């Protein structure tokens, strides 16, 4: 699978210390490790090491508190990332099941909706609608519905319209109008966290191409702006 599929599976972004196992920052959260893997390396082996560190950290949290929502979410993301980098179908299927379970348990969780959207739409981008459904059970309609829900549930936060803008233009380079609306909404929103500020900047980087109506160039840029976009 191409790296473009990887890009949809991020469910959070933050400015973090680039922690690695055994470093002074080894107490970083699962999310921290995954952000570092997605954005702070060009090396696949290093990215995998950080993904595995995030998975271990999530498992430790879940051993203490099986109901920890954040740990469950990040565990699913870690499995997704690992599946993408190793091309492991079992991981992809397990992550899909985990995302569906999170959404079923908490339909109002915007991050879980975004993760489910990304999983489905990423597969469609990579494999085409028929193969995505046959091989992984991914559906474009399910992905778009979850994507729209995530934006509606997180009204006012830049992360979600920014991600939706990037996801939509990569899915369909002709979807310039809606992608531009989402990117502009992200830029105009108040960014209250590093997570939101990073995605707000990503949306801002896409806007000039969208305003030119250059959907193909915007789609290529979206691949670079999303997680693992610079992974060699």
Tab-separated table of C-alpha atoms in Angstrom:
chain	number	residue	atom	x	y	z
A	1	UNK	CA	0.000	0.000	0.000
A	2	UNK	CA	1.185	3.508	-0.700
A	3	UNK	CA	1.959	5.960	2.038
A	4	UNK	CA	-1.127	8.059	1.144
A	5	UNK	CA	-3.270	5.509	2.966
A	6	UNK	CA	-1.155	5.976	6.069
A	7	UNK	CA	-1.954	9.625	6.146
A	8	UNK	CA	-5.618	9.178	6.982
A	9	UNK	CA	-5.106	7.305	10.186
A	10	UNK	CA	-3.890	9.996	12.416
A	11	UNK	CA	-6.346	10.986	15.083
A	12	UNK	CA	-4.381	13.694	16.859
A	13	UNK	CA	-1.439	16.051	16.501
A	14	UNK	CA	0.656	17.857	19.086
A	15	UNK	CA	3.984	19.577	19.615
A	16	UNK	CA	5.915	17.002	21.638
A	17	UNK	CA	9.429	16.126	22.686
A	18	UNK	CA	10.732	13.604	20.224
A	19	UNK	CA	10.795	10.800	22.735
A	20	UNK	CA	12.209	7.385	22.017
A	21	UNK	CA	12.162	4.311	24.232
A	22	UNK	CA	14.759	4.566	26.963
A	23	UNK	CA	15.156	8.327	26.658
A	24	UNK	CA	14.452	10.793	29.517
A	25	UNK	CA	11.108	11.453	27.839
A	26	UNK	CA	10.143	7.775	27.869
A	27	UNK	CA	7.170	8.619	30.082
A	28	UNK	CA	5.551	10.298	27.081
A	29	UNK	CA	1.947	9.414	26.417
A	30	UNK	CA	0.898	6.964	23.695
A	31	UNK	CA	-0.248	9.928	21.624
A	32	UNK	CA	3.157	11.591	21.985
A	33	UNK	CA	4.961	8.548	20.630
A	34	UNK	CA	2.581	8.281	17.683
A	35	UNK	CA	2.871	11.952	16.811
A	36	UNK	CA	6.633	11.611	16.869
A	37	UNK	CA	6.403	8.583	14.592
A	38	UNK	CA	4.106	10.330	12.148
A	39	UNK	CA	5.806	13.710	11.916
A	40	UNK	CA	9.343	13.602	13.297
A	41	UNK	CA	11.140	11.009	11.227
A	42	UNK	CA	11.866	10.168	7.615
A	43	UNK	CA	13.018	6.683	8.582
A	44	UNK	CA	10.623	3.733	8.545
A	45	UNK	CA	12.496	1.738	11.188
A	46	UNK	CA	12.508	4.684	13.586
A	47	UNK	CA	8.831	5.305	12.933
A	48	UNK	CA	8.020	1.669	13.689
A	49	UNK	CA	10.000	1.800	16.922
A	50	UNK	CA	8.016	4.823	18.051
A	51	UNK	CA	4.736	3.225	17.027
A	52	UNK	CA	5.587	0.147	19.072
A	53	UNK	CA	6.526	2.338	22.022
A	54	UNK	CA	3.149	4.037	21.761
A	55	UNK	CA	1.405	0.680	21.647
A	56	UNK	CA	3.241	-0.515	24.743
A	57	UNK	CA	2.402	2.697	26.570
A	58	UNK	CA	-1.271	2.307	25.682
A	59	UNK	CA	-1.275	-1.307	26.852
A	60	UNK	CA	0.201	-0.263	30.202
A	61	UNK	CA	-2.529	2.318	30.690
A	62	UNK	CA	-5.226	-0.174	29.743
A	63	UNK	CA	-3.834	-2.745	32.169
A	64	UNK	CA	-4.479	-0.228	34.948
A	65	UNK	CA	-7.761	1.058	33.565
A	66	UNK	CA	-9.442	-0.999	30.825
A	67	UNK	CA	-11.975	1.795	30.285
A	68	UNK	CA	-9.378	4.456	29.446
A	69	UNK	CA	-10.840	6.007	26.276
A	70	UNK	CA	-7.667	7.794	25.215
A	71	UNK	CA	-5.552	4.677	25.631
A	72	UNK	CA	-8.052	2.620	23.629
A	73	UNK	CA	-8.083	5.163	20.839
A	74	UNK	CA	-4.321	5.496	20.636
A	75	UNK	CA	-3.882	1.729	20.795
A	76	UNK	CA	-6.096	1.436	17.732
A	77	UNK	CA	-4.144	4.170	15.968
A	78	UNK	CA	-0.850	2.423	16.776
A	79	UNK	CA	-2.119	-0.834	15.303
A	80	UNK	CA	-3.296	1.053	12.222
A	81	UNK	CA	0.061	2.718	11.756
A	82	UNK	CA	1.909	-0.554	12.219
A	83	UNK	CA	-0.348	-2.230	9.705
A	84	UNK	CA	0.333	0.484	7.158
A	85	UNK	CA	4.087	0.426	7.544
A	86	UNK	CA	4.348	-3.373	7.553
A	87	UNK	CA	1.484	-3.993	5.109
A	88	UNK	CA	-0.124	-6.299	7.620
A	89	UNK	CA	-3.774	-6.971	6.799
A	90	UNK	CA	-4.480	-8.456	10.231
A	91	UNK	CA	-3.465	-5.174	11.864
A	92	UNK	CA	-5.615	-3.188	9.462
A	93	UNK	CA	-8.651	-5.326	10.165
A	94	UNK	CA	-8.054	-5.214	13.920
A	95	UNK	CA	-7.740	-1.437	13.841
A	96	UNK	CA	-10.957	-1.130	11.846
A	97	UNK	CA	-12.806	-3.223	14.391
A	98	UNK	CA	-11.385	-1.133	17.208
A	99	UNK	CA	-12.429	2.140	15.567
A	100	UNK	CA	-15.921	0.806	14.961
A	101	UNK	CA	-16.134	-0.270	18.587
A	102	UNK	CA	-15.071	3.151	19.814
A	103	UNK	CA	-17.660	4.880	17.641
A	104	UNK	CA	-20.388	2.482	18.735
A	105	UNK	CA	-19.549	3.076	22.398
A	106	UNK	CA	-19.285	6.853	22.045
A	107	UNK	CA	-20.946	8.157	18.879
A	108	UNK	CA	-20.281	11.712	20.003
A	109	UNK	CA	-16.513	11.251	20.104
A	110	UNK	CA	-15.206	13.419	17.267
A	111	UNK	CA	-11.750	11.836	17.242
A	112	UNK	CA	-13.130	8.323	16.979
A	113	UNK	CA	-15.360	9.438	14.116
A	114	UNK	CA	-12.370	11.000	12.384
A	115	UNK	CA	-10.317	7.852	12.812
A	116	UNK	CA	-13.092	5.724	11.352
A	117	UNK	CA	-13.478	8.174	8.474
A	118	UNK	CA	-9.794	8.114	7.749
A	119	UNK	CA	-9.613	4.347	7.794
A	120	UNK	CA	-12.412	3.964	5.258
A	121	UNK	CA	-11.473	6.837	2.966
A	122	UNK	CA	-7.818	5.937	3.000
A	123	UNK	CA	-8.569	2.442	1.797
A	124	UNK	CA	-10.755	3.817	-0.990
A	125	UNK	CA	-8.038	6.242	-2.097
A	126	UNK	CA	-5.458	3.499	-2.120
A	127	UNK	CA	-7.338	0.535	-3.497
A	128	UNK	CA	-10.387	1.922	-5.247
A	129	UNK	CA	-13.958	1.444	-3.983
A	130	UNK	CA	-14.401	-2.184	-5.051
A	131	UNK	CA	-11.079	-3.551	-3.816
A	132	UNK	CA	-11.222	-1.518	-0.617
A	133	UNK	CA	-14.549	-3.082	0.247
A	134	UNK	CA	-13.579	-6.592	-0.856
A	135	UNK	CA	-10.185	-6.673	0.832
A	136	UNK	CA	-10.811	-4.661	3.983
A	137	UNK	CA	-14.515	-3.918	4.283
A	138	UNK	CA	-13.927	-0.208	3.714
A	139	UNK	CA	-16.695	1.971	2.292
A	140	UNK	CA	-16.564	5.476	0.875
A	141	UNK	CA	-20.053	6.374	2.123
A	142	UNK	CA	-19.215	5.257	5.656
A	143	UNK	CA	-16.038	7.293	5.602
A	144	UNK	CA	-17.679	10.479	4.364
A	145	UNK	CA	-20.498	10.163	6.874
A	146	UNK	CA	-18.042	9.764	9.754
A	147	UNK	CA	-15.926	12.623	8.420
A	148	UNK	CA	-18.885	14.996	8.371
A	149	UNK	CA	-19.909	13.880	11.844
A	150	UNK	CA	-16.454	14.572	13.219
A	151	UNK	CA	-16.558	18.139	11.896
A	152	UNK	CA	-20.051	18.735	13.278
A	153	UNK	CA	-19.233	17.242	16.672
A	154	UNK	CA	-16.097	19.350	17.118
A	155	UNK	CA	-17.558	22.673	15.977
A	156	UNK	CA	-15.062	25.471	16.497
A	157	UNK	CA	-11.891	23.359	16.565
A	158	UNK	CA	-9.506	23.705	13.600
A	159	UNK	CA	-8.287	20.104	13.682
A	160	UNK	CA	-11.416	18.558	12.260
A	161	UNK	CA	-12.228	20.821	9.292
A	162	UNK	CA	-8.522	20.875	8.469
A	163	UNK	CA	-8.339	17.102	8.384
A	164	UNK	CA	-11.590	16.925	6.431
A	165	UNK	CA	-10.251	19.364	3.852
A	166	UNK	CA	-7.079	17.353	3.351
A	167	UNK	CA	-8.944	14.047	3.252
A	168	UNK	CA	-11.582	15.216	0.782
A	169	UNK	CA	-9.197	16.718	-1.738
A	170	UNK	CA	-7.016	13.635	-1.686
A	171	UNK	CA	-10.065	11.424	-2.140
A	172	UNK	CA	-11.394	13.571	-4.990
A	173	UNK	CA	-9.235	16.296	-6.588
A	174	UNK	CA	-12.415	17.775	-8.088
A	175	UNK	CA	-13.844	18.465	-4.623
A	176	UNK	CA	-12.178	21.878	-4.555
A	177	UNK	CA	-15.117	23.977	-3.322
A	178	UNK	CA	-15.917	21.899	-0.253
A	179	UNK	CA	-12.246	21.360	0.580
A	180	UNK	CA	-11.646	25.094	0.361
A	181	UNK	CA	-14.614	25.826	2.624
A	182	UNK	CA	-13.292	23.411	5.215
A	183	UNK	CA	-9.731	24.718	5.036
A	184	UNK	CA	-10.917	28.305	5.402
A	185	UNK	CA	-13.104	27.320	8.364
A	186	UNK	CA	-10.076	25.724	10.000
A	187	UNK	CA	-7.958	28.835	9.516
A	188	UNK	CA	-10.670	31.078	10.928
A	189	UNK	CA	-11.319	28.927	14.004
A	190	UNK	CA	-9.699	29.516	17.372
A	191	UNK	CA	-6.814	27.144	18.003
A	192	UNK	CA	-6.703	26.379	21.703
A	193	UNK	CA	-4.093	23.617	21.612
A	194	UNK	CA	-0.882	22.722	19.789
A	195	UNK	CA	-2.856	19.958	18.077
A	196	UNK	CA	-5.243	22.474	16.549
A	197	UNK	CA	-2.520	24.951	15.646
A	198	UNK	CA	-0.551	22.388	13.669
A	199	UNK	CA	-3.544	21.339	11.594
A	200	UNK	CA	-4.575	24.959	11.172
A	201	UNK	CA	-1.188	25.610	9.559
A	202	UNK	CA	-1.596	22.570	7.322
A	203	UNK	CA	-4.961	23.867	6.124
A	204	UNK	CA	-3.477	27.299	5.503
A	205	UNK	CA	-0.779	25.748	3.328
A	206	UNK	CA	-3.457	24.126	1.164
A	207	UNK	CA	-5.652	27.202	0.657
A	208	UNK	CA	-3.638	28.944	-2.114
A	209	UNK	CA	-3.884	25.875	-4.353
A	210	UNK	CA	-7.587	25.479	-3.610
A	211	UNK	CA	-8.233	29.140	-4.392
A	212	UNK	CA	-6.508	28.634	-7.729
A	213	UNK	CA	-8.847	25.721	-8.390
A	214	UNK	CA	-5.887	23.392	-8.761
A	215	UNK	CA	-7.321	20.268	-7.187
A	216	UNK	CA	-4.642	17.917	-8.462
A	217	UNK	CA	-1.831	19.990	-6.987
A	218	UNK	CA	-3.809	20.367	-3.763
A	219	UNK	CA	-4.256	16.590	-3.568
A	220	UNK	CA	-0.506	16.083	-3.935
A	221	UNK	CA	0.151	18.690	-1.279
A	222	UNK	CA	-2.352	17.057	1.068
A	223	UNK	CA	-0.358	13.837	0.936
A	224	UNK	CA	2.726	15.689	2.148
A	225	UNK	CA	0.827	17.625	4.811
A	226	UNK	CA	-0.763	14.585	6.434
A	227	UNK	CA	1.049	12.160	8.771
A	228	UNK	CA	3.872	10.122	7.238
A	229	UNK	CA	3.759	12.373	4.198
A	230	UNK	CA	7.532	12.786	4.347
A	231	UNK	CA	8.390	9.203	5.182
A	232	UNK	CA	10.949	7.831	2.769
